Amino acid sequence: GEPVGIFQATFGTAPDGPPQAGSWLPPGLHCLYFLRPPPKSQLRPDGTPQDNGLVPPVALPRRMFASEEMHFHRALRLGETTTQRSELVEVRQRPGRTGPLVFSTVRHCIADALTSFQHTVFRGAPGESASERLATPALPDPQWVESRCLDAVDLFRFSALTLNSHRIHYDLKWAREREGYPQLVVHGQLVSQLLLDFGVRRLGGVHPSRYAMRAQAPLFCLDPFELCGVPTPDGCELWAVARGLVVMRAQLTVDRRHPFPKEPG
């Protein structure tokens, strides 16, 4: 349970104190486990894997976390022994506004507990702007709002917890000079986890059955941002806003017949 405790202490998501062995794993924090970092000799110049055993080498130099869909089948306990199986589903190329894009999809299955589909996008060198964003349709007025701001210590801790050596999260010189960003880039996976936790808390701790997110624009270190949401008949719609831009959107679906347990039982 130590990685979960560090995450919760860093980001203030543990109102009931540090977790104990046998406690329920908060939804989404399986990302702190099942880590297989490659040797340093097998990293690209930007610190990401040349080949992680699933996605083959891609010649494009920039790599970003694009979207993810999780299906929760049952809760996991801290200390539980289980297995994750991962497989490459698809690699495809398509044209983008600033050059070719390559998308990869990897499916992860954690025993009978969770299935997720992770989508990564590879891009060429910065063209018009490294902060290009997706068009966002009009959103409703949020009923829930939580203000956040992440600094370099937050980014360092999440990089360490997930063994993520991508330079855009800790090497400011690289982020600015090689990738054209104005600041360090907050991990898309971190923003996604904060949105998921926010939605679960606002719905009273119900057990999620599905969570789907899509990155819209980069979030930068020291950018004030807001987690926003509105309830829907089967869960809630969530988004994160910074600099007047929607940086991420997500949908959380819950199974109200099976509340997410707060204590082992």
CSV table of C-alpha atoms in Angstrom, one decimal, residues 139-146 198 202-203 227-232 235-239:
chain,number,residue,atom,x,y,z
A,139,LEU,CA,-20.2,22.5,-21.7
A,140,PRO,CA,-22.9,22.9,-19.0
A,141,ASP,CA,-22.3,25.1,-16.0
A,142,PRO,CA,-20.5,23.0,-13.4
A,143,GLN,CA,-22.3,22.0,-10.2
A,144,TRP,CA,-19.0,20.9,-8.6
A,145,VAL,CA,-15.7,22.8,-8.8
A,146,GLU,CA,-12.4,22.2,-7.1
A,198,PHE,CA,-13.0,14.0,-7.8
A,202,ARG,CA,-18.6,13.9,-5.4
A,203,LEU,CA,-20.9,10.9,-6.0
A,227,LEU,CA,-11.8,20.2,-11.7
A,228,CYS,CA,-15.4,20.5,-12.8
A,229,GLY,CA,-18.4,18.2,-13.0
A,230,VAL,CA,-22.1,17.8,-13.3
A,231,PRO,CA,-24.1,14.7,-12.2
A,232,THR,CA,-25.8,12.6,-14.9
A,235,GLY,CA,-22.9,9.0,-13.1
A,236,CYS,CA,-21.3,12.3,-14.0
A,237,GLU,CA,-19.5,14.3,-16.7
A,238,LEU,CA,-16.1,15.7,-15.7
A,239,TRP,CA,-13.6,18.2,-17.1
